[in-house]
Short mmCIF file of C-alpha atoms in Angstrom, two decimals:
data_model
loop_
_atom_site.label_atom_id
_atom_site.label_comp_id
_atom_site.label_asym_id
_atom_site.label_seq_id
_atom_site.Cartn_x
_atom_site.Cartn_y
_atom_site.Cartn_z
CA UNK O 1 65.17 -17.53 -11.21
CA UNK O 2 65.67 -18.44 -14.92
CA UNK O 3 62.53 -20.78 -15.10
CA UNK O 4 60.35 -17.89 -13.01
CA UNK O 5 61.55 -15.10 -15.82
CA UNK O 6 59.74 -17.78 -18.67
CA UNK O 7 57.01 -19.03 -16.46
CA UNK O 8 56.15 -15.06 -16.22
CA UNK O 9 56.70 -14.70 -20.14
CA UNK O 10 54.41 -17.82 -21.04
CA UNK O 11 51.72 -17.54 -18.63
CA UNK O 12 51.57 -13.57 -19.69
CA UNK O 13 49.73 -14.63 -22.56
CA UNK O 14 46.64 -16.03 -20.84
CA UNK O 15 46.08 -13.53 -18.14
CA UNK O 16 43.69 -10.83 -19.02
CA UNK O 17 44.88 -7.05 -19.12
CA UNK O 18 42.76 -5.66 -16.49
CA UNK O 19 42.01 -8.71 -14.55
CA UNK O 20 41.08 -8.05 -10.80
CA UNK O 21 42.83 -11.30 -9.61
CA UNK O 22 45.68 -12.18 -11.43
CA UNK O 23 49.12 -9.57 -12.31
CA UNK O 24 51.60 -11.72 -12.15
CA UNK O 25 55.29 -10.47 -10.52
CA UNK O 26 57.48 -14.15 -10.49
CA UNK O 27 60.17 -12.56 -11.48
CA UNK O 28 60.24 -9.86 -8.52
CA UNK O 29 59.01 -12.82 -5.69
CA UNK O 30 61.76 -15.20 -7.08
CA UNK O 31 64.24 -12.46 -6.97
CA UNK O 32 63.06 -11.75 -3.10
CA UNK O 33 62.97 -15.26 -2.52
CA UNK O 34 66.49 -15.72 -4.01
CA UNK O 35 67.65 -13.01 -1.21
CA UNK O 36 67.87 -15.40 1.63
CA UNK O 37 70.66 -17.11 -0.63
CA UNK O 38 72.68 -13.97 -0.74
CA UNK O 39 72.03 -13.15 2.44
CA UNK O 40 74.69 -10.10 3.92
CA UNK O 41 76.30 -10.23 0.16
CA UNK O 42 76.78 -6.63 -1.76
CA UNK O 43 76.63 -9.58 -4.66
CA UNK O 44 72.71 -9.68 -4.08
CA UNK O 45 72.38 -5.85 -5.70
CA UNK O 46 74.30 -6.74 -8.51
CA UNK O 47 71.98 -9.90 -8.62
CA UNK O 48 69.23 -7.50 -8.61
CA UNK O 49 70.42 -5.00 -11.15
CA UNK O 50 70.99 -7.70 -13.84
CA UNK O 51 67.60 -9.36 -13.28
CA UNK O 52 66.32 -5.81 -13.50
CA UNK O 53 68.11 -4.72 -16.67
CA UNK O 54 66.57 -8.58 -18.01
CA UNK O 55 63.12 -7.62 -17.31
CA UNK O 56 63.20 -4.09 -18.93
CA UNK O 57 64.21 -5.49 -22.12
CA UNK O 58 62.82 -8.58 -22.64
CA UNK O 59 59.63 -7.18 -20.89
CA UNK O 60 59.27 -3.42 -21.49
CA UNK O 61 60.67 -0.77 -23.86
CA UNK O 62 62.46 0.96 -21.21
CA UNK O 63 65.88 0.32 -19.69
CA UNK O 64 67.33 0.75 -16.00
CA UNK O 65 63.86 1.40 -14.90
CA UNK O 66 63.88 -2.18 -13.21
CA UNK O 67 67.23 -2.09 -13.03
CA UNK O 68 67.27 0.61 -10.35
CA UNK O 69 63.97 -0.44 -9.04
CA UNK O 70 65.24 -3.79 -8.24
CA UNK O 71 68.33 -2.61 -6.25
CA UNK O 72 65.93 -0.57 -4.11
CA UNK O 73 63.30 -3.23 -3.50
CA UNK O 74 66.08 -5.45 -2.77
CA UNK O 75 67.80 -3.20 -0.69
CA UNK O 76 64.25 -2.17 1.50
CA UNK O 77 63.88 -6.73 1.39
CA UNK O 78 67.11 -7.07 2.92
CA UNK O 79 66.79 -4.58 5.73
CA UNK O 80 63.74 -5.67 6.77
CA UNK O 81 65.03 -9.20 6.94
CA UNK O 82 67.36 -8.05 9.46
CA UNK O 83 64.27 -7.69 11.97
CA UNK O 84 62.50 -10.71 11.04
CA UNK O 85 62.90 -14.54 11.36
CA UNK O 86 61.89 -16.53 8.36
CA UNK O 87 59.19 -18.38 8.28
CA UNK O 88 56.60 -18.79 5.88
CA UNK O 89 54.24 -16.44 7.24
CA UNK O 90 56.83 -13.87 7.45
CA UNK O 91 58.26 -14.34 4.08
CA UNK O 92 54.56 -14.43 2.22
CA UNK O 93 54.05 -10.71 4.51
CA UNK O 94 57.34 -9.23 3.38
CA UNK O 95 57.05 -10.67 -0.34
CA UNK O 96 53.17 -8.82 -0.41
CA UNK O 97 54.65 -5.47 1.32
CA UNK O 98 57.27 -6.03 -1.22
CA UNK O 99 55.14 -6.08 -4.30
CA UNK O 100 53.11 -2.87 -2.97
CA UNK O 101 56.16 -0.58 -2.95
CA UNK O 102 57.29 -1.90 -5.98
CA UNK O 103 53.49 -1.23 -7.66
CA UNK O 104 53.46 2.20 -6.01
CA UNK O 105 57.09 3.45 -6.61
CA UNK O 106 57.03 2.10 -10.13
CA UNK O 107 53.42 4.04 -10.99
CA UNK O 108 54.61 7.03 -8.89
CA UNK O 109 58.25 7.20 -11.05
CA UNK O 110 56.57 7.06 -14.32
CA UNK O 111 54.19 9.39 -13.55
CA UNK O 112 57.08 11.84 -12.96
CA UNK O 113 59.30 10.44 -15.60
CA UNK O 114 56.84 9.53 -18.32
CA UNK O 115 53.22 11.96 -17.85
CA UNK O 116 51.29 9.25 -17.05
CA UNK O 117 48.22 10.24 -15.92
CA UNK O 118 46.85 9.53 -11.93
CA UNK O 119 44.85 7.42 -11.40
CA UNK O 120 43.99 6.01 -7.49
CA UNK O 121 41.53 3.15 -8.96
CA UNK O 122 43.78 1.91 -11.55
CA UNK O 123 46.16 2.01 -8.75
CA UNK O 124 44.71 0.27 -6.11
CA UNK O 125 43.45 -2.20 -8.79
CA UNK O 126 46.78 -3.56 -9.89
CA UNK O 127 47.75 -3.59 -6.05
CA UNK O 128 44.89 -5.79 -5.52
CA UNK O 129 45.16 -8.16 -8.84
CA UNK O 130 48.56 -8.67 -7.48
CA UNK O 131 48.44 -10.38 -4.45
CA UNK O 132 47.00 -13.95 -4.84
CA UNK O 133 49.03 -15.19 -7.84
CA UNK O 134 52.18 -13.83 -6.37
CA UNK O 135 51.18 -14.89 -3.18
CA UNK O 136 50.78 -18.29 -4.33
CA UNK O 137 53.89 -18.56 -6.20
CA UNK O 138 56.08 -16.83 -3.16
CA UNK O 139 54.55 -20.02 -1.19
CA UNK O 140 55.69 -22.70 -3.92
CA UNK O 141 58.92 -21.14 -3.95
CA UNK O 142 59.46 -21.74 -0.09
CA UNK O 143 57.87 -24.98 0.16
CA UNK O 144 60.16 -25.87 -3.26
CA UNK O 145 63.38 -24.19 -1.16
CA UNK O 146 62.36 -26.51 2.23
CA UNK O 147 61.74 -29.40 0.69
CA UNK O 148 65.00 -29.02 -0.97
CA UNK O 149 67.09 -27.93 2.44
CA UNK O 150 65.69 -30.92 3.99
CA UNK O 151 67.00 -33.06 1.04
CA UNK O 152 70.23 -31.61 1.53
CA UNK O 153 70.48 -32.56 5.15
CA UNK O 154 69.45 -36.23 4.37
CA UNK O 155 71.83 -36.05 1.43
CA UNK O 156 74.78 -35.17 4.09
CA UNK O 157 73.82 -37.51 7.05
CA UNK O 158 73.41 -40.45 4.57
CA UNK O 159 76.98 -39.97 3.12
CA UNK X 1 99.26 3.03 9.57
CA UNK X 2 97.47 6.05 7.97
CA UNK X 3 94.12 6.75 9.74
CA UNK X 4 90.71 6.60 6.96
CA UNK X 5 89.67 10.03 6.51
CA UNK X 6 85.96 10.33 7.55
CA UNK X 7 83.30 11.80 5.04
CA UNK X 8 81.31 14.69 6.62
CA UNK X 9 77.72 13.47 6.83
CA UNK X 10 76.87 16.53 4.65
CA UNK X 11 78.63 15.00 1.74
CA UNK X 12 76.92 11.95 2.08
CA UNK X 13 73.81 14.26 1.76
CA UNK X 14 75.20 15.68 -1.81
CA UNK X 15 76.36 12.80 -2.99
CA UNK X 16 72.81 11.34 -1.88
CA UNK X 17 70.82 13.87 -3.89
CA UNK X 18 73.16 13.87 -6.93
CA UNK X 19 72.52 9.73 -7.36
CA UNK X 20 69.09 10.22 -7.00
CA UNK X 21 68.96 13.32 -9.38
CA UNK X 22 71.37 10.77 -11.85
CA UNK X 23 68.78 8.08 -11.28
CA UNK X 24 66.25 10.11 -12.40
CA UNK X 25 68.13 11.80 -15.21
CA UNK X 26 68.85 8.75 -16.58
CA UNK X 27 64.94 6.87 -16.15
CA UNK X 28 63.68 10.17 -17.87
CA UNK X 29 66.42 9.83 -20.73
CA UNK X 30 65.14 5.55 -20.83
CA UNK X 31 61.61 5.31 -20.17
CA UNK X 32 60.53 7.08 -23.29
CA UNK X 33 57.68 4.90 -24.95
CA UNK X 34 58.91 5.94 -28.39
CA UNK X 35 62.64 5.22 -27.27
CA UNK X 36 64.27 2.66 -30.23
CA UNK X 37 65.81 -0.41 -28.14
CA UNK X 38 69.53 0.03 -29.32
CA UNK X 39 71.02 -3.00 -31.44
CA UNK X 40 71.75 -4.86 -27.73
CA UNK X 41 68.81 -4.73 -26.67
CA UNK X 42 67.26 -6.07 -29.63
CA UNK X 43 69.38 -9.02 -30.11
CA UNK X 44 68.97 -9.98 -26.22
CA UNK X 45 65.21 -9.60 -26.42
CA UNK X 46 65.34 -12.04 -29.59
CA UNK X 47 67.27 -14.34 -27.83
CA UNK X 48 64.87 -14.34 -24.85
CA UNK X 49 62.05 -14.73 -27.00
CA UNK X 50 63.39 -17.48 -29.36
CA UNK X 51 64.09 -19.77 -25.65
CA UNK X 52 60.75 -18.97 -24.65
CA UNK X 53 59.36 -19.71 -27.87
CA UNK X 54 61.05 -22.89 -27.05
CA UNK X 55 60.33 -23.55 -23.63
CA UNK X 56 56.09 -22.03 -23.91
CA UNK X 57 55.67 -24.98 -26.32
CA UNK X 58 53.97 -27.60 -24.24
CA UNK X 59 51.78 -24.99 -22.18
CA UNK X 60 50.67 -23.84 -25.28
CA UNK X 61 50.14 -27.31 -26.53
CA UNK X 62 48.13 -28.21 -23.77
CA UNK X 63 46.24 -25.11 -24.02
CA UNK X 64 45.24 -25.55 -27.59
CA UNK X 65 44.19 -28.98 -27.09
CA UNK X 66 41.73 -28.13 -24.30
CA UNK X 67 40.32 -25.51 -26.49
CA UNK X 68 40.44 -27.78 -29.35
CA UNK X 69 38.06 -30.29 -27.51
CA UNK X 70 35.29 -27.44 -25.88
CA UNK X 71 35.07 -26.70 -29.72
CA UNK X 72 34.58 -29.83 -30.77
CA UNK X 73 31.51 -29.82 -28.41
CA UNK X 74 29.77 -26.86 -30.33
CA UNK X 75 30.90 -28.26 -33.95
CA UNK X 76 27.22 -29.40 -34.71
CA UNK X 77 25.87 -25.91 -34.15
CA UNK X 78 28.42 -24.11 -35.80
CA UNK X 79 28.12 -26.70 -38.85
CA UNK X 80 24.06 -25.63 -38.62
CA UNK X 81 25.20 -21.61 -38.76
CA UNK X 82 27.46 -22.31 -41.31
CA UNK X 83 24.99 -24.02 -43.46
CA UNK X 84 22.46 -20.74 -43.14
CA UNK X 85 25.69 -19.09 -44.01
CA UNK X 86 26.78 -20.48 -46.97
CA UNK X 87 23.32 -19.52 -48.82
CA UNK X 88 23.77 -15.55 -48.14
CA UNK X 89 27.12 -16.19 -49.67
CA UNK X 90 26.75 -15.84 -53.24
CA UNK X 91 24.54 -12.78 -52.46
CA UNK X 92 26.91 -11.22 -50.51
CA UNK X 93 29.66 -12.00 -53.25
CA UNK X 94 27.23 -10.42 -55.92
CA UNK X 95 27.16 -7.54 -54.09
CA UNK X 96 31.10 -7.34 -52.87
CA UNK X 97 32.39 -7.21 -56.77
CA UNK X 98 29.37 -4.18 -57.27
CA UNK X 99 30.97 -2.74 -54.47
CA UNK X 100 34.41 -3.36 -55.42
CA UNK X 101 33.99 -1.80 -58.85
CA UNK X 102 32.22 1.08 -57.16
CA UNK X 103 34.78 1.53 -54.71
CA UNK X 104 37.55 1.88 -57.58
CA UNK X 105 35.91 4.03 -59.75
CA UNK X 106 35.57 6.30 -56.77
CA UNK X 107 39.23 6.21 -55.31
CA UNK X 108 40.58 7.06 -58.59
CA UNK X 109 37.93 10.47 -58.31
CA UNK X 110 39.53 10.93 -55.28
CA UNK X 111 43.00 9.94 -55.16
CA UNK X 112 42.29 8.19 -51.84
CA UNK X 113 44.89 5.15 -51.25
CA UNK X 114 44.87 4.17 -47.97
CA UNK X 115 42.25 1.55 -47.89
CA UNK X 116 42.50 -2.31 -45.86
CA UNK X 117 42.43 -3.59 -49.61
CA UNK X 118 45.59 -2.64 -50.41
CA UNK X 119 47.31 -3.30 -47.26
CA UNK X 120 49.33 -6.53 -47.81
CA UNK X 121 48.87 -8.74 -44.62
CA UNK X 122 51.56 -10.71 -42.25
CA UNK X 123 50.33 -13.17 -39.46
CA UNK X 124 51.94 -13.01 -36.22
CA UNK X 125 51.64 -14.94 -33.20
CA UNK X 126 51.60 -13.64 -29.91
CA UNK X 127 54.68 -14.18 -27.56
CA UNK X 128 54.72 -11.85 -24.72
CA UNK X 129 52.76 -9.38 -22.91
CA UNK X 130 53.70 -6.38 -21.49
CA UNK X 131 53.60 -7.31 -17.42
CA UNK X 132 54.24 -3.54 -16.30
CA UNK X 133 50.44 -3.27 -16.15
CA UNK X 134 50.63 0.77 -17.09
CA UNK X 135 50.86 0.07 -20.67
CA UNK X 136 49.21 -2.47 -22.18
CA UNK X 137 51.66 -3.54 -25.10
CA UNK X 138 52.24 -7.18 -26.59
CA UNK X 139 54.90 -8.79 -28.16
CA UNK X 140 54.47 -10.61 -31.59
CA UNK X 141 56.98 -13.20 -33.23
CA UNK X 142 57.74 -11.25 -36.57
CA UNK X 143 59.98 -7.67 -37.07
CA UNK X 144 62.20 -6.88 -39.47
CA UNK X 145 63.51 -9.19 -41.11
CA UNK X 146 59.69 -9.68 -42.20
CA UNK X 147 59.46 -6.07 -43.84
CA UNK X 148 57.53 -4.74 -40.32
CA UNK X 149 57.69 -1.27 -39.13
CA UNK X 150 56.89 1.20 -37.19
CA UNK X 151 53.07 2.56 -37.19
CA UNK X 152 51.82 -0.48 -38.89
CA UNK X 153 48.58 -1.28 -37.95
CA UNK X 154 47.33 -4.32 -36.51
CA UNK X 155 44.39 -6.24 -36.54
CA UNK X 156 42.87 -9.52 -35.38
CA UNK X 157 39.74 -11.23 -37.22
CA UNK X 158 37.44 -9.31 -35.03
CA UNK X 159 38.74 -5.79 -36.05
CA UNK X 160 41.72 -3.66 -35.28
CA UNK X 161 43.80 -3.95 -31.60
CA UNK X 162 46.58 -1.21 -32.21
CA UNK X 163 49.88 -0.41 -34.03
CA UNK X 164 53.48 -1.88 -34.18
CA UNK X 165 55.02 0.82 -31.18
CA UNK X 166 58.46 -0.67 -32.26
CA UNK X 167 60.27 -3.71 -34.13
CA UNK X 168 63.39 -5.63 -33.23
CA UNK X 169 65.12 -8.27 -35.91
CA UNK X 170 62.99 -10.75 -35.59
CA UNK X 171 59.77 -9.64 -32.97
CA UNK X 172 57.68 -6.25 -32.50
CA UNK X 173 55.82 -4.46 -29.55
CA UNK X 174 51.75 -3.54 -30.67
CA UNK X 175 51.09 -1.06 -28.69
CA UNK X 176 47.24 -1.53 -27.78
CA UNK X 177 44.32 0.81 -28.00
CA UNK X 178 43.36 0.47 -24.79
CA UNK X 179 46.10 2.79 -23.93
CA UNK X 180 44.88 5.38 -26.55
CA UNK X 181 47.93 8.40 -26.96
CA UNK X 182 47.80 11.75 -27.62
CA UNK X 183 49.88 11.06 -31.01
CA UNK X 184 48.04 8.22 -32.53
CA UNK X 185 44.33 9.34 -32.05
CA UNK X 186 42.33 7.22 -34.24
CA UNK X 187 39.74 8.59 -36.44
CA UNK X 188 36.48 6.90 -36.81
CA UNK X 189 33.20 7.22 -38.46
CA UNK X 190 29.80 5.93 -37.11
CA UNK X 191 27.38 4.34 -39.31
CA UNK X 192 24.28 6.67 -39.42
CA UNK X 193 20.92 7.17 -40.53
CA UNK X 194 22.23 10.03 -42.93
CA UNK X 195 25.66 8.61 -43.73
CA UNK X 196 28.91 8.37 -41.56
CA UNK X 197 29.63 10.43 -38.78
CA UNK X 198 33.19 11.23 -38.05
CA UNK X 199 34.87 11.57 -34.25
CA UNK X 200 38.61 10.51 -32.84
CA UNK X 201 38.90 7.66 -30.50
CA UNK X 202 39.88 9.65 -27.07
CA UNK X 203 40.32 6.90 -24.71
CA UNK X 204 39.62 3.48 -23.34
CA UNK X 205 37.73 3.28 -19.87
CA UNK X 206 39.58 0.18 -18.18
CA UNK X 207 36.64 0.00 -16.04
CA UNK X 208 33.72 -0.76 -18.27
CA UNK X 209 36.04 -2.04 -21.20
CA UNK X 210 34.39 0.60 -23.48
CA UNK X 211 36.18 2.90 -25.89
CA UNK X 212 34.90 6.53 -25.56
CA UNK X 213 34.42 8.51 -29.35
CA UNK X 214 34.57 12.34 -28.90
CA UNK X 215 34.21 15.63 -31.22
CA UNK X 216 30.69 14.39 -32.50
CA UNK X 217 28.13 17.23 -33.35
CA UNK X 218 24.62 17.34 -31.40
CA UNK X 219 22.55 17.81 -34.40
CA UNK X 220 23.53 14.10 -35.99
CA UNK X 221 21.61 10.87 -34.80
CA UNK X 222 23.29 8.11 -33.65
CA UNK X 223 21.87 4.41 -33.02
CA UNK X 224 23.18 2.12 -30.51
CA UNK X 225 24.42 -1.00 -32.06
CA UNK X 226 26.06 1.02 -34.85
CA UNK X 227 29.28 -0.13 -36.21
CA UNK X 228 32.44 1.87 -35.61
CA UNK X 229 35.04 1.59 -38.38
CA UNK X 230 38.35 3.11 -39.03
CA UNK X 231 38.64 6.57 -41.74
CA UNK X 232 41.60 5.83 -42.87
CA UNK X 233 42.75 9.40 -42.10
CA UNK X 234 46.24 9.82 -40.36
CA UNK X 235 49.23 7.63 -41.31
CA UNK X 236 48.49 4.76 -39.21
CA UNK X 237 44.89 2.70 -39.88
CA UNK X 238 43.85 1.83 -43.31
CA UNK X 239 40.24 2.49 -44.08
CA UNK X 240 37.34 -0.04 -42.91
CA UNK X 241 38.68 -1.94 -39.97
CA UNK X 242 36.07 -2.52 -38.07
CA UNK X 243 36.80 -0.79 -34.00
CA UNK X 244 33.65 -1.79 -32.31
CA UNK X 245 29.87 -1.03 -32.10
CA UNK X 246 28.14 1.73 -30.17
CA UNK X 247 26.88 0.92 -27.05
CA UNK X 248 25.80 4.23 -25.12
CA UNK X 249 25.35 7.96 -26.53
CA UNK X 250 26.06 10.60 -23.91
CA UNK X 251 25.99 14.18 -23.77
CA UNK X 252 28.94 16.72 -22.26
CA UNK X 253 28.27 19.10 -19.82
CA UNK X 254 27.33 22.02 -21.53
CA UNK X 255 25.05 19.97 -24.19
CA UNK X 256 27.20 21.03 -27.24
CA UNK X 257 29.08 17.70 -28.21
CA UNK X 258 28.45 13.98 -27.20
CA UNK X 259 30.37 11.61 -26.36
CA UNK X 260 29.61 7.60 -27.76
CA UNK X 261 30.93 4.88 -25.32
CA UNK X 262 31.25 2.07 -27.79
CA UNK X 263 32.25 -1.74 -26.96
CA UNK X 264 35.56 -3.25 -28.91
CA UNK X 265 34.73 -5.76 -31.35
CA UNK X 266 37.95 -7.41 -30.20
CA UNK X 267 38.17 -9.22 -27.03
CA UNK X 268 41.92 -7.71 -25.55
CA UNK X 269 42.34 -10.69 -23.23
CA UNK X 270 41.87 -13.48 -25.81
CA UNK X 271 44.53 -12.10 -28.55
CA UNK X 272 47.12 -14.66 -29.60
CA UNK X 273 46.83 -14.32 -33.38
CA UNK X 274 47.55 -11.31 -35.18
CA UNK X 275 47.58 -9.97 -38.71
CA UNK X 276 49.85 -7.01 -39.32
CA UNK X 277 49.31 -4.70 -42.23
CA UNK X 278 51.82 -3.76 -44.28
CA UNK X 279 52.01 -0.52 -45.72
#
């Protein structure tokens, strides 16, 4: 979770403001990803709401904004894990339905909140720029977590 | 044992509606742009950005040194340019102190002291970006403890990218000017064939990556490939920063005023260096 928050930070730098292909969101797919590790725990919201208050300061000028947002995209991640098995097909779907509410309840709250103007391009161009970096990283993380749950088992049947 | 009293679903309804109406109490009350981080904040956010200072190292190291060798391909060419350079210097110098005297003798008629020449400078190096992708605000490695404040402006070596939005101990958030506010309008004046013309900087079109320069009058002329440059007017930009050049001249609906689309002289992806100016 930790090294996602800096890999977010550093590689911020290099990607262009209004790319079409690249908005990068580690810090919401690790969080997601992080879920299955909390799975059934009340522990995952506070989880959540810390990461959250992390990313609106070190990130943003606001406060709470993630903080809430987080709980609720957790909240939405864990229901819907209820219904479905995981696999990495699954998990890469959920992760990308995932980032769209976040994108669209995020623009939609500061428009109310903040008087930001509307705008359905802009919109639907950050939704876009942020599926195949995210979508990519979401993968890493699962192929990282099964390479590392196989380990384990080896681990335990060796000793 | 005592039996759990059951909440009435219509409670859960209130209680529902007052979290949500907290929620959003409390978002309006935080996610103010112009909101000062409290003292917390500040020193968490320096302590993030000191570690990733720390831990960025070797990606930026890499970076730099694959940048380092595509310009070492062009290095014969630029040595050429700098050559043809070098002769138009002493010219250009000749003219600068002409200038320069000029330019005093005139500020002293007019009690004008906001000018880039008397800004003293402070280079900062880019360590974050704002990832919220609805305002476009970086993060630089200087605040202050390094005399920064508020409404500073700040430029790169291309010409000017925004102003310092906010400052913690030891970093600051630019805010950009490709998300152009209502309270920091920048006024401009175009280089024309019968002196400067003077508009405000309205707004940024994300699209074409043009800025767009309202308030002109139809009876002035206007060139494309003009240069843009700041007035100086307003608290915020010193005089002569160079903002772009004009690309396109268009007219408004009802053919009083135009509008001039004109391209940043700063490319907004490629800023890792910064110079603030102090006031």
């Amino acid at each position: 979770m930790i090294f996602s928050i800096f890999l977010e930070a550093t590689f911020s730098i290099y990607i262009p403001f209004f790319t079409h292909w690249c908005s990068l969101l580690f810090t919401l797919v690790s969080m997601l990803f992080c879920s299955k590790y909390f799975f059934h725990s009340k522990h995952y919201y506070e989880f959540c709401f810390g990461i959250g208050i992390l990313y609106d300061v070190v990130f943003t000028n606001t406060l709470f904004f993630h903080g809430f947002l987080f709980i609720l995209i957790g909240f939405l991640y864990q229901q819907i894990l209820h219904w479905l098995s995981y696999t990495w097909y699954n998990f890469l779907l959920t992760i990308l339905f995932m980032i769209g509410v976040y994108r669209i309840l995020s623009y939609l709250i500061l428009i109310l909140v903040d008087n930001m103007a509307w705008s359905l391009g802009r919109l639907l161009q950050v939704l876009v720029s942020s599926i195949l970096c995210n979508a990519l990283y979401g993968s890493l993380l699962y192929g990282v977590g099964y390479l590392f749950k196989n380990r384990k088992h080896h681990w335990k049947r060796k000793f | 044992m005592r039996k759990k009293r059951k909440i009435e679903s219509r409670y859960y309804i209130v209680i529902i509606l007052f979290l949500i109406l907290l929620i959003l109490g409390i978002w309006m009350y935080f996610v103010r742009e112009k909101r000062n981080p409290n003292p917390v904040e500040q020193v968490l956010q320096d302590t993030f950005l000191f570690v990733q200072k720390i831990v960025s190292k070797p990606f930026h190291f890499v970076t730099d040194k694959i940048q380092e060798s595509k310009d070492k391909n062009k290095i014969y060419e630029k040595y050429k340019e700098l050559e043809k350079q070098i002769e138009q210097v002493q010219a250009v110098s000749a003219k600068n102190a002409e200038l320069e005297s000029e330019l005093q003798e005139m500020k002293s008629l007019l009690k004008f002291n906001q000018t880039l020449t008397e800004s003293s400078y402070l280079n900062a190096t880019v360590v974050l970006r704002n990832m919220d992708s609805w305002n476009q605000t970086i993060t630089v490695d200087q605040g202050k403890k390094q005399g920064v404040e508020e409404d500073m402006a700040v430029v790169t070596s291309q010409g000017i990218i925004g102003y310092v939005l906010h400052t913690s101990y030891f970093n600051s958030t630019v805010k950009l000017l490709t998300s152009v506010d209502e309270n920091h309008k920048v006024s401009v004046k175009i280089e024309g064939n019968e002196g400067y013309i003077y508009g405000l900087l309205s707004s940024y079109d994300t699209k074409t990556g043009y800025y767009k320069i309202e308030g002109i009058a139809e009876n002035t002329e206007i060139k494309e490939g003009a240069n843009v440059i700041t007035t100086g007017l307003g608290n915020t930009f010193p005089a002569g920063i160079l903002l772009g050049t004009v690309i396109q001249i268009q007219k408004d609906h009802f053919d009083l005023a135009r509008t001039v689309l004109v391209k940043p002289s700063v490319n907004f992806d490629e800023i890792r260096y910064v110079t603030i100016l102090k006031k």
